[in-house]
Each structure stands twice: as structure tokens, then as C-alpha cells.
XYZ file of C-alpha atoms in Angstrom:
543
model
C 18.093 -39.738 10.205
C 19.133 -41.176 13.475
C 21.424 -38.294 14.075
C 18.504 -35.897 13.309
C 16.168 -37.765 15.665
C 18.752 -37.782 18.511
C 19.386 -33.994 17.953
C 15.540 -33.323 18.042
C 14.999 -35.244 20.995
C 17.736 -33.300 22.993
C 15.983 -29.968 21.969
C 12.735 -31.332 23.282
C 14.175 -32.396 26.491
C 15.936 -29.094 26.892
C 12.787 -27.239 26.339
C 10.701 -29.582 28.784
C 13.367 -28.889 31.635
C 13.245 -25.316 31.139
C 9.469 -25.213 31.376
C 9.732 -27.138 34.610
C 12.246 -24.879 36.095
C 10.274 -21.653 34.938
C 6.950 -22.994 36.047
C 5.562 -23.865 32.766
C 3.635 -26.987 31.471
C 3.723 -28.285 28.183
C 0.358 -30.061 27.322
C 1.031 -33.287 25.432
C -2.477 -33.617 24.069
C -2.148 -30.354 22.462
C 1.242 -30.899 20.971
C 1.753 -32.119 17.510
C 4.455 -32.054 14.717
C 4.789 -31.859 10.947
C 7.326 -33.473 8.847
C 7.919 -31.102 5.838
C 9.085 -33.376 3.225
C 7.789 -35.007 -0.206
C 8.381 -38.429 0.928
C 5.301 -40.393 2.129
C 6.547 -42.185 5.356
C 7.522 -40.679 8.413
C 11.089 -41.421 9.688
C 11.203 -40.870 13.370
C 9.196 -40.676 16.468
C 9.772 -37.998 19.189
C 8.637 -38.027 22.654
C 7.258 -35.491 25.149
C 7.206 -36.432 28.646
C 7.498 -40.038 27.628
C 4.557 -39.825 25.371
C 5.016 -39.961 21.694
C 4.246 -36.741 19.785
C 1.761 -37.328 16.943
C 2.715 -36.407 13.329
C 0.046 -34.544 11.329
C -0.325 -33.888 7.729
C -1.127 -30.339 8.555
C -1.222 -27.902 11.374
C -2.336 -24.400 11.830
C 0.055 -21.928 13.491
C -1.050 -18.381 14.157
C -3.819 -18.594 11.521
C -1.757 -20.139 8.876
C -2.213 -23.694 7.610
C 1.286 -25.536 7.059
C 0.944 -28.944 5.347
C 3.779 -31.346 5.204
C 4.452 -30.594 1.307
C 3.910 -26.642 1.747
C 1.656 -26.634 -1.007
C -0.844 -24.404 1.067
C -3.922 -25.958 -0.422
C -6.046 -25.347 2.661
C -5.665 -21.674 1.952
C -6.956 -22.012 -1.563
C -9.890 -24.163 -0.673
C -10.790 -21.729 2.121
C -10.807 -18.849 -0.164
C -12.888 -20.702 -2.873
C -15.378 -21.636 -0.317
C -15.833 -17.782 0.522
C -16.424 -17.295 -3.363
C -20.009 -18.545 -2.628
C -20.987 -15.373 -0.907
C -19.885 -13.224 -3.991
C -21.647 -15.697 -6.279
C -24.930 -15.174 -4.347
C -24.589 -11.412 -4.678
C -23.584 -11.029 -8.167
C -26.357 -11.691 -10.084
C -26.279 -9.349 -13.162
C -29.728 -8.485 -13.044
C -30.179 -7.443 -9.501
C -26.900 -8.058 -7.559
C -25.022 -5.669 -5.476
C -23.240 -2.760 -7.065
C -19.408 -3.279 -7.922
C -18.078 -0.900 -5.140
C -19.803 -3.088 -2.443
C -18.855 -6.292 -4.125
C -15.156 -5.193 -3.956
C -15.513 -4.223 -0.324
C -17.022 -7.780 0.380
C -14.211 -9.495 -1.639
C -11.394 -7.614 0.390
C -13.061 -8.389 3.615
C -13.678 -11.961 3.211
C -11.207 -13.298 0.663
C -8.332 -10.880 -0.151
C -7.666 -10.590 3.584
C -6.985 -14.273 3.892
C -4.666 -14.135 0.873
C -2.781 -11.128 2.409
C -2.580 -12.672 5.947
C 0.816 -14.598 6.041
C 1.695 -13.817 2.538
C 5.304 -13.220 3.903
C 5.144 -16.907 5.043
C 3.642 -18.867 2.263
C 5.292 -16.223 -0.401
C 8.393 -18.679 -0.079
C 6.243 -21.547 -1.952
C 7.034 -22.495 -5.448
C 5.794 -20.227 -8.260
C 3.691 -23.061 -9.564
C 2.097 -23.451 -5.986
C 1.404 -19.471 -5.707
C -0.145 -19.604 -9.182
C -2.848 -21.838 -7.791
C -4.171 -19.103 -5.892
C -4.446 -16.666 -8.834
C -7.734 -18.289 -10.226
C -9.424 -17.314 -6.844
C -8.363 -13.770 -7.386
C -9.472 -13.746 -11.009
C -12.939 -15.251 -10.406
C -13.516 -12.747 -7.426
C -12.875 -9.973 -9.820
C -15.158 -11.294 -12.593
C -17.935 -11.902 -10.072
C -17.411 -8.168 -8.683
C -17.226 -6.629 -12.278
C -19.631 -8.688 -14.014
C -16.993 -9.359 -16.683
C -17.788 -12.207 -19.110
C -15.749 -15.424 -18.337
C -13.228 -15.246 -21.173
C -12.189 -11.811 -20.136
C -8.419 -11.298 -20.076
C -6.915 -11.127 -16.351
C -4.891 -8.041 -17.301
C -8.072 -6.443 -18.419
C -9.834 -7.527 -15.194
C -7.161 -5.826 -13.170
C -7.287 -2.609 -14.733
C -11.057 -2.520 -14.727
C -11.370 -3.293 -11.045
C -8.017 -1.204 -10.198
C -6.871 -4.353 -8.091
C -3.366 -5.506 -8.891
C -2.271 -9.070 -9.249
C -1.518 -11.195 -6.206
C 2.272 -11.201 -6.933
C 2.118 -7.415 -6.896
C 0.299 -7.495 -3.503
C 2.792 -9.827 -2.175
C 5.542 -7.810 -3.017
C 4.013 -4.972 -1.404
C 2.937 -6.411 1.687
C 6.289 -8.255 2.159
C 8.271 -4.938 1.461
C 6.223 -3.059 4.100
C 6.937 -5.733 6.677
C 10.641 -5.710 5.794
C 10.931 -2.060 6.278
C 8.932 -2.251 9.739
C 11.599 -4.625 10.917
C 14.474 -2.309 9.773
C 12.858 0.708 11.774
C 12.566 -1.403 14.911
C 16.145 -2.315 16.651
C 14.335 -4.371 19.240
C 12.736 -6.781 16.608
C 14.411 -10.141 16.809
C 15.121 -10.286 13.192
C 16.489 -6.700 12.916
C 20.234 -8.047 12.553
C 19.076 -11.221 10.749
C 21.848 -12.866 9.108
C 21.810 -16.193 7.184
C 24.493 -18.804 8.385
C 27.411 -19.134 6.059
C 26.790 -22.822 5.562
C 23.285 -22.034 4.561
C 24.375 -19.502 2.137
C 26.580 -21.697 0.391
C 24.014 -24.437 0.498
C 21.638 -21.844 -1.119
C 24.062 -20.951 -3.766
C 24.727 -24.674 -4.723
C 21.263 -25.949 -4.639
C 18.747 -24.112 -6.989
C 16.101 -26.031 -5.157
C 16.886 -24.525 -1.820
C 13.820 -22.364 -0.709
C 15.093 -18.799 -0.090
C 14.337 -17.232 3.325
C 12.388 -14.088 3.550
C 15.319 -11.604 3.513
C 16.726 -13.394 0.597
C 13.551 -12.984 -1.375
C 13.222 -9.528 -0.350
C 16.644 -8.588 -1.457
C 16.166 -10.104 -4.689
C 12.646 -8.058 -5.022
C 14.661 -4.942 -3.997
C 17.397 -5.433 -6.257
C 14.740 -6.025 -9.224
C 12.825 -2.927 -8.326
C 16.098 -0.798 -7.986
C 15.258 0.126 -4.275
C 18.008 -1.435 -2.457
C 19.185 2.163 -1.494
C 16.039 2.778 0.764
C 16.811 2.860 4.498
C 14.099 3.249 7.160
C 14.477 5.751 10.013
C 14.909 4.107 13.208
C 11.724 4.123 15.577
C 13.272 6.000 18.798
C 12.438 4.805 22.094
C 9.787 6.597 24.055
C 11.852 8.131 27.058
C 8.913 9.435 28.671
C 5.592 7.821 30.518
C 2.200 8.971 29.321
C 2.132 11.322 32.447
C 5.158 13.040 31.490
C 4.345 13.725 27.982
C 5.328 17.362 27.363
C 2.101 19.490 26.901
C 2.771 21.599 24.015
C 0.325 24.581 23.061
C 0.723 26.516 19.978
C -0.107 30.224 19.431
C -2.359 31.180 16.613
C -2.927 34.737 16.255
C -4.882 34.198 13.136
C -7.437 31.908 14.495
C -10.435 34.297 14.146
C -9.543 35.035 10.573
C -10.183 33.163 7.453
C -7.318 32.992 5.052
C -9.423 33.118 1.823
C -11.175 36.213 3.159
C -8.325 37.964 4.661
C -5.995 40.034 2.586
C -2.243 39.675 2.861
C -1.819 43.250 4.274
C -4.010 42.390 7.296
C -2.363 39.186 7.795
C 0.981 40.930 8.025
C -0.368 43.722 10.415
C -1.797 40.694 12.684
C 1.618 39.238 12.721
C 3.538 42.491 13.396
C 0.971 43.045 16.300
C 1.693 39.561 17.634
C 5.353 40.252 17.305
C 5.073 43.223 19.643
C 3.776 40.987 22.361
C 6.456 38.345 22.177
C 9.523 40.785 21.074
C 11.649 39.303 23.758
C 11.470 35.771 22.063
C 14.058 35.183 19.320
C 11.810 34.255 16.037
C 12.768 31.138 14.130
C 10.813 30.410 11.030
C 10.854 26.644 9.584
C 9.406 25.499 6.383
C 9.163 22.365 4.240
C 8.859 21.996 0.481
C 7.896 19.061 -1.697
C 7.760 18.916 -5.499
C 7.582 15.901 -7.874
C 11.356 15.197 -7.451
C 12.592 17.615 -4.683
C 11.924 17.437 -0.973
C 13.676 19.891 1.433
C 13.310 21.969 4.534
C 14.772 25.128 5.852
C 15.180 26.915 9.194
C 15.725 30.633 9.419
C 17.414 32.259 12.518
C 18.087 35.901 12.600
C 21.937 35.285 11.972
C 21.684 31.961 10.258
C 19.972 29.958 7.701
C 19.820 25.967 7.551
C 18.626 24.319 4.538
C 18.898 20.476 3.384
C 17.348 18.348 0.640
C 15.639 15.074 1.552
C 15.003 11.859 -0.383
C 11.969 12.261 -2.881
C 9.978 9.689 -1.018
C 9.573 11.771 2.028
C 6.376 13.520 2.685
C 6.022 17.313 3.243
C 4.794 16.469 6.721
C 8.374 14.839 7.449
C 10.120 17.870 5.921
C 8.243 20.360 7.949
C 8.829 18.147 11.122
C 12.602 17.897 10.456
C 12.793 21.634 9.919
C 11.296 21.995 13.455
C 13.690 19.503 15.109
C 16.668 21.163 13.490
C 15.404 24.171 14.919
C 15.524 22.720 18.255
C 18.721 21.119 17.815
C 20.183 24.677 16.934
C 18.615 26.132 19.964
C 20.232 23.583 22.244
C 23.792 25.139 21.445
C 22.672 28.743 22.149
C 23.102 31.025 25.035
C 19.647 32.604 24.948
C 16.726 30.820 26.423
C 13.623 32.589 24.865
C 12.630 31.425 21.610
C 9.407 30.929 19.311
C 9.403 28.714 16.479
C 7.069 29.822 13.566
C 5.852 27.299 11.034
C 3.002 27.117 8.487
C 2.389 23.541 8.932
C -0.797 23.271 11.278
C -0.517 19.191 10.982
C 2.833 19.163 12.681
C 1.695 21.481 15.429
C -1.538 19.443 15.831
C 0.600 16.198 16.208
C 2.702 17.635 18.884
C -0.199 18.848 20.791
C -2.285 15.726 20.534
C 0.572 13.113 20.906
C 0.051 9.860 22.699
C 2.519 6.845 22.763
C 1.822 4.624 19.983
C 4.044 1.971 18.019
C 3.411 3.878 14.842
C 3.995 7.505 15.942
C 6.047 9.309 13.682
C 9.634 8.995 14.543
C 10.481 12.689 14.050
C 7.622 13.874 16.198
C 8.960 11.690 19.023
C 12.357 13.264 18.668
C 11.074 16.421 18.644
C 9.054 15.906 22.095
C 12.160 14.255 23.555
C 14.507 17.100 22.671
C 11.898 19.772 23.614
C 11.602 17.925 27.116
C 15.211 18.067 27.637
C 15.500 21.646 26.673
C 12.754 22.577 29.027
C 14.585 20.783 31.892
C 17.556 23.189 30.919
C 15.713 26.094 31.499
C 14.673 26.943 27.871
C 11.364 28.618 27.350
C 10.343 27.580 23.705
C 7.011 28.526 22.170
C 5.352 27.354 18.893
C 3.229 29.465 16.603
C 1.285 29.000 13.471
C 1.638 31.383 10.507
C -0.041 31.195 7.059
C 1.979 30.641 4.270
C 2.388 32.932 1.215
C 1.004 36.115 2.731
C 4.005 38.212 2.714
C 5.265 37.470 6.252
C 8.982 38.147 5.957
C 10.505 35.396 7.821
C 8.083 32.587 6.475
C 8.877 33.789 2.964
C 12.524 33.586 3.600
C 12.127 30.019 4.882
C 10.099 29.094 1.907
C 12.714 30.350 -0.644
C 15.588 28.631 1.377
C 13.675 25.435 1.288
C 12.957 25.460 -2.384
C 16.440 26.460 -3.272
C 18.167 24.030 -0.844
C 20.829 21.941 -2.795
C 23.063 20.052 0.102
C 21.612 16.596 0.609
C 21.408 15.083 4.336
C 22.118 11.522 5.076
C 19.004 10.478 7.025
C 16.633 7.637 7.096
C 12.983 7.539 5.647
C 10.141 7.198 8.026
C 8.377 3.680 7.437
C 5.007 5.543 6.765
C 6.669 7.348 3.764
C 8.569 4.420 2.488
C 5.068 2.473 2.450
C 3.510 5.266 0.311
C 6.759 5.424 -1.897
C 6.848 1.742 -2.583
C 3.107 1.912 -3.371
C 3.420 4.448 -5.823
C 6.620 2.884 -7.285
C 4.891 -0.415 -7.826
C 1.811 1.346 -9.122
C 4.185 3.006 -11.767
C 5.571 -0.360 -12.772
C 2.217 -1.635 -13.302
C 1.163 1.336 -15.418
C 4.537 0.642 -17.491
C 3.272 -2.933 -18.136
C -0.267 -1.769 -18.955
C 1.182 0.652 -21.616
C 2.842 -2.162 -23.468
C -0.728 -3.821 -23.861
C -1.523 -1.805 -26.907
C -3.422 -4.770 -28.452
C -5.698 -4.978 -25.339
C -9.259 -3.874 -26.215
C -9.719 -2.199 -22.888
C -6.305 -0.284 -23.074
C -7.730 1.894 -25.921
C -10.388 3.301 -23.700
C -8.724 3.158 -20.341
C -4.692 3.855 -20.949
C -4.239 4.772 -17.285
C -4.607 2.612 -14.385
C -6.804 4.279 -12.016
C -10.346 3.524 -10.496
C -13.446 4.706 -12.660
C -17.047 5.162 -10.979
C -19.199 2.477 -11.460
C -22.847 2.650 -12.536
C -25.525 2.584 -9.729
C -27.670 -0.246 -11.665
C -25.993 -3.400 -11.663
C -27.265 -4.526 -14.956
C -26.053 -1.294 -16.772
C -22.833 -1.607 -15.094
C -22.181 -5.172 -16.128
C -23.194 -4.445 -19.865
C -20.809 -1.397 -19.910
C -17.701 -3.515 -18.196
C -18.213 -6.257 -20.832
C -18.263 -3.703 -23.711
C -15.238 -1.985 -22.563
C -13.120 -5.263 -22.074
C -14.427 -6.384 -25.586
C -15.749 -9.888 -24.349
C -19.484 -10.415 -24.529
C -21.534 -13.539 -24.568
C -22.393 -13.095 -28.319
C -18.738 -12.371 -29.426
C -17.049 -14.966 -27.156
C -19.306 -17.539 -26.191
C -17.773 -20.010 -28.763
C -14.442 -20.083 -26.871
C -16.129 -21.975 -24.149
C -17.662 -24.558 -26.312
C -14.901 -24.792 -28.720
C -16.885 -23.582 -31.826
C -16.121 -21.199 -34.681
C -16.245 -17.452 -33.862
C -19.416 -15.568 -35.190
C -19.075 -13.812 -38.482
C -20.963 -10.710 -39.859
C -22.938 -11.774 -42.745
C -22.772 -8.448 -44.390
C -18.953 -7.603 -44.230
C -17.954 -11.253 -43.906
C -15.586 -10.394 -40.806
C -15.334 -11.811 -37.363
C -17.929 -10.143 -35.142
C -16.441 -7.787 -32.217
C -17.872 -5.027 -29.938
C -16.064 -2.271 -32.042
C -17.528 -3.662 -35.383
C -20.993 -3.918 -34.138
C -20.962 -0.290 -32.434
C -18.762 1.502 -35.087
C -18.163 -0.175 -38.350
C -21.072 -2.464 -39.484
C -22.957 -0.749 -42.127
C -26.266 -2.738 -41.247
C -26.507 -0.320 -38.102
C -25.729 2.826 -40.052
C -29.254 4.298 -39.619
C -29.427 3.694 -35.852
C -26.069 5.309 -35.329
C -27.336 8.569 -36.976
C -30.678 8.190 -34.920
C -29.170 7.811 -31.609
C -25.645 9.395 -31.862
C -26.580 12.144 -34.281
C -23.477 11.088 -36.393
C -22.117 8.049 -38.420
C -18.478 8.788 -37.344
C -18.037 8.144 -33.579
C -15.252 6.570 -31.482
C -15.212 3.857 -28.709
C -13.997 6.544 -26.473
C -17.293 8.707 -26.783
C -19.450 5.865 -26.189
C -17.668 3.867 -23.382
C -15.281 6.154 -21.610
C -15.494 7.243 -18.000
C -18.987 8.483 -18.589
C -20.924 6.276 -21.090
C -22.852 7.804 -23.892
C -26.488 8.684 -22.639
C -28.013 6.807 -25.559
C -25.683 3.706 -25.776
C -28.309 1.440 -24.139
C -31.111 2.611 -26.456
C -28.958 1.929 -29.425
C -27.993 -1.550 -28.038
C -31.852 -2.382 -27.684
C -32.621 -1.072 -31.275
C -30.174 -3.430 -33.060
C -31.078 -6.296 -30.628
C -27.605 -6.726 -29.017
C -28.702 -5.558 -25.587
C -29.802 -9.117 -24.424
C -26.804 -10.891 -25.898
C -24.018 -8.953 -24.195
């Protein structure tokens, strides 16, 4: 400990000296330290400007509270306090609707749980699990579900994933954002060899962020994903290329214009620009195939991309490859035809921003360089699938492309891909919950519309999940479950709505049949007579 104390003091002195040389002053009254350990007593005192630095049990840094045991209890307490807002608004009789409740939850509580999760995600699993009750309580309040409702049913009913799922998603997004920025201080981060050995030797060693992310990528089979490097903006705002595009079809509505008229409009347009060499670009995206193609009068270029790339990326890459091919040609007048209005709008309305699409930046940079070399390049929008020969050739070439190209994936596309991949994993887990009562009604994890009336929406939610006050209140008091006096079986929502012969007449009266399924009664659109039936059997007030 004496060695550690000396090394820390040397570091503090070095920082203090550097501050004095560069004109900075460190306030001793605002300086504090935290000793992260499980022991109760502190082992050393450090000094700043001959004043002892006070050691605190916890300290706030960039909005995240770190306590000396890294239990992050303050985060849980802060979120539990914010639950009072939901409790006030969640009265089952007159409370706010589910959509509003979920928005309030995301704004007041979930945002706090999301912020800094890349940091506190290193905590032990037992520590992170202490945050789950906050999430579960909030979802119960938002949906009106009964207190005994299974958490997996809550997730699917509210279409809100578990906190672990969210931490994975946010951490992966942050990891890919770092990987796309070569200027980020952690871009080339590598753990020191002695720390790697220590981590392998001691299972209690807390893995760093990148180690945890690599484990997550390995578990999800996503290690092959590589983000596109964000290119540097080489031109200031006042030198951004002013790109305008031609649109000979702007006065015509595609749905009201025949293909023959569109073709004649294009032929007339080509008569005006016959001195410019036409180049046709197109991108294609299907379930497992993303590709693009560039068609020159004497050459066709086509490549396939990773399936996570968006159609916008494919269309933009087609334009970029067209410009790269132009740069090697002797001619100087070209016109690039594309059916992607979004790409043309992005080029026209571009403004420097940290989250600009990297391919759009590369297009503008190359376009600027070609303009300085004397190239006259124009862009023109054409409607797709109307029989314009060059556009049809580009479309066929893109769909038939088979040669892959090794290129990174834009961060925006990666985020959508990871989100969809994790949602698919969630769906696969839900598919295994065949004994879950909600699974029979809602096999797909997707949002369902809520009822405008809070009371009605709460009742339908409890019936769908299968946990009501009448059927499951005994779990809270440690009592025996209620039994049906007629059938001598345990009371359940299914038994009451479908099976019990006591309510046979009421089923005929309200449902016009004695044989009906839960899907007909409680699906995405509840049966119009469900509440009248519940009132007639005196079950409405006991849900």
C-alpha cells in the first residue's frame, strides 16, 4: 500500500505541476476521491497543494454516481423515487392510457437506466438484477397488469425488452460508434498483456468494456461486423458543393402517368442533354440480398453488400462507384441517373454533422475533386420500373449481382441490424414459452394498440396475461387457489370464459355460440361483447 500511495502522490504532483505551467488551477475544495474496495477502512491519504484530499463513499461523475463498492444503489433509489409519478397516474379506473404511461416511463426512469449503462454494465450480475424490479414495477403500472403477472408476459405485452437486452443493444451501438471514428481515444484500445493474464487467472477480475462487448458479439455470432470509418469533412461549410439535380418528371404524378408517357418524357430529356454521357445507377435489397449496379454505355459494374446494409447505402454506393469510374475517363461531361430521390435530397441538403452518412460524405468529396479537375457532372432523378431502358438494365444488374465487395457497414445500418437481430433473439425465446398464457394469444413480439379507456384496457391486459385478482390473489396471501364448485378444478381465466358449464347460457347470449376460443375474445381486437359477458357472470369487478 505504501508503494501505491507514493505512485498516486507522484501522479497528483505531476498533474498539479502541468496545470500550473499551462495556466490551470485545480480547486482543492471541489476535489474528492473514492477508494473502490470492499474493505471498511481507508489505507492512505493523498495531498493536493499541501491539503489532504477527502475520501468519499460515493461521487458523481458525468451524471453517474459511483460508490466505493460499485453497487450503484443510488441509481436504483433514484429510479424508485421516480416510480411515484407512475403510481399517481396509474389508477385503474381513471388513470392515463398505456401509451402515455410508457412515454412517461421512458422519459423519467428508463432514460436514467440507459444513461451510463456502458459503465455500470461492468457490475456483478447480482447487482444488475437489483435494477430489474424497477423495470418490472413500471411495466405493471403502465399496463395495469396484476402484481403476480410473469415478467416475460410483461415484456411482450408492453413490447419492452428486459434491461439486459437494452444494455446489450446500447453497448453494441456505442462500440460500433467508437469503431467508426479513428479519432476516438479508444479506437485502437488494447488491454495491457499483464492485465489480460490477470483477467484470465482471476475469475473475479471485472472485465473491461471491450472484453464484455467481444463476449457479447461472440455469443450473438456478430464478430464479423465491421463499421465503415467516418471520413473527415475536407471542406468547410462555405465550400460545400452546391449539388442540384434534374427532375423532368416533377410535374407528373407517377401513379397517374402511363409508362409510355414517362418514356417519352425521358427521351425528350435526353435530346436536351445528348452531349452528356448517361450513367445509370440502382440499388436492390431483399430479405437476404443487398446489391448495387452502375451501367455505363460500355461497361456494367455490380457488387453485393452485407445483408445489414440499407437500400439507401446501396443506392449511395452506386453513385459513389459511378464517380470513381468517371475519374478514370477522358470524357468530361456526364449525367448520372438514379431512381433514389432520398440520395439526391441528401446530396442537395447536406450540412456537416457528426452523424452524416459516410458514403454521402465520400460522394461530395469526390464530386468536389472532379469538379476542380474540370469534370461537368449532373444528377437526374428517374422513376423506377416504367420501362426506361438504362434504369431497367441497372435494376436487373443489381438484382443479379453475385460478386461480394469487402466494405464496412455504416453505423446507422449496423444499429438497425443489431436491433433487429436482438429482436429476433427475443422472438425465439418467446417461441419457447408455449406454456405461457399470453403466448397463445400473442405469439409474435410486436406492439398492439391499447384501448382508449384505462379501465377497459387494464381488464383486457389482465385477462390476456391470465392473472387476475380473483384467480391469483391467493399467491399474495399464501392461501389455497380458488376452486370451481361445479367442475372441481382450479379457477382460471380460460375456465371461466370458455369451459365452465355454469356460464353456458351467457356464452350463447353474448357470443352467439357455446364454442369460442380465447383468440376470438382477447386478440388484438377484443370481442365487442366481452365486457357485457363479464358483467353478466359477476366477474367484471373481480378482475
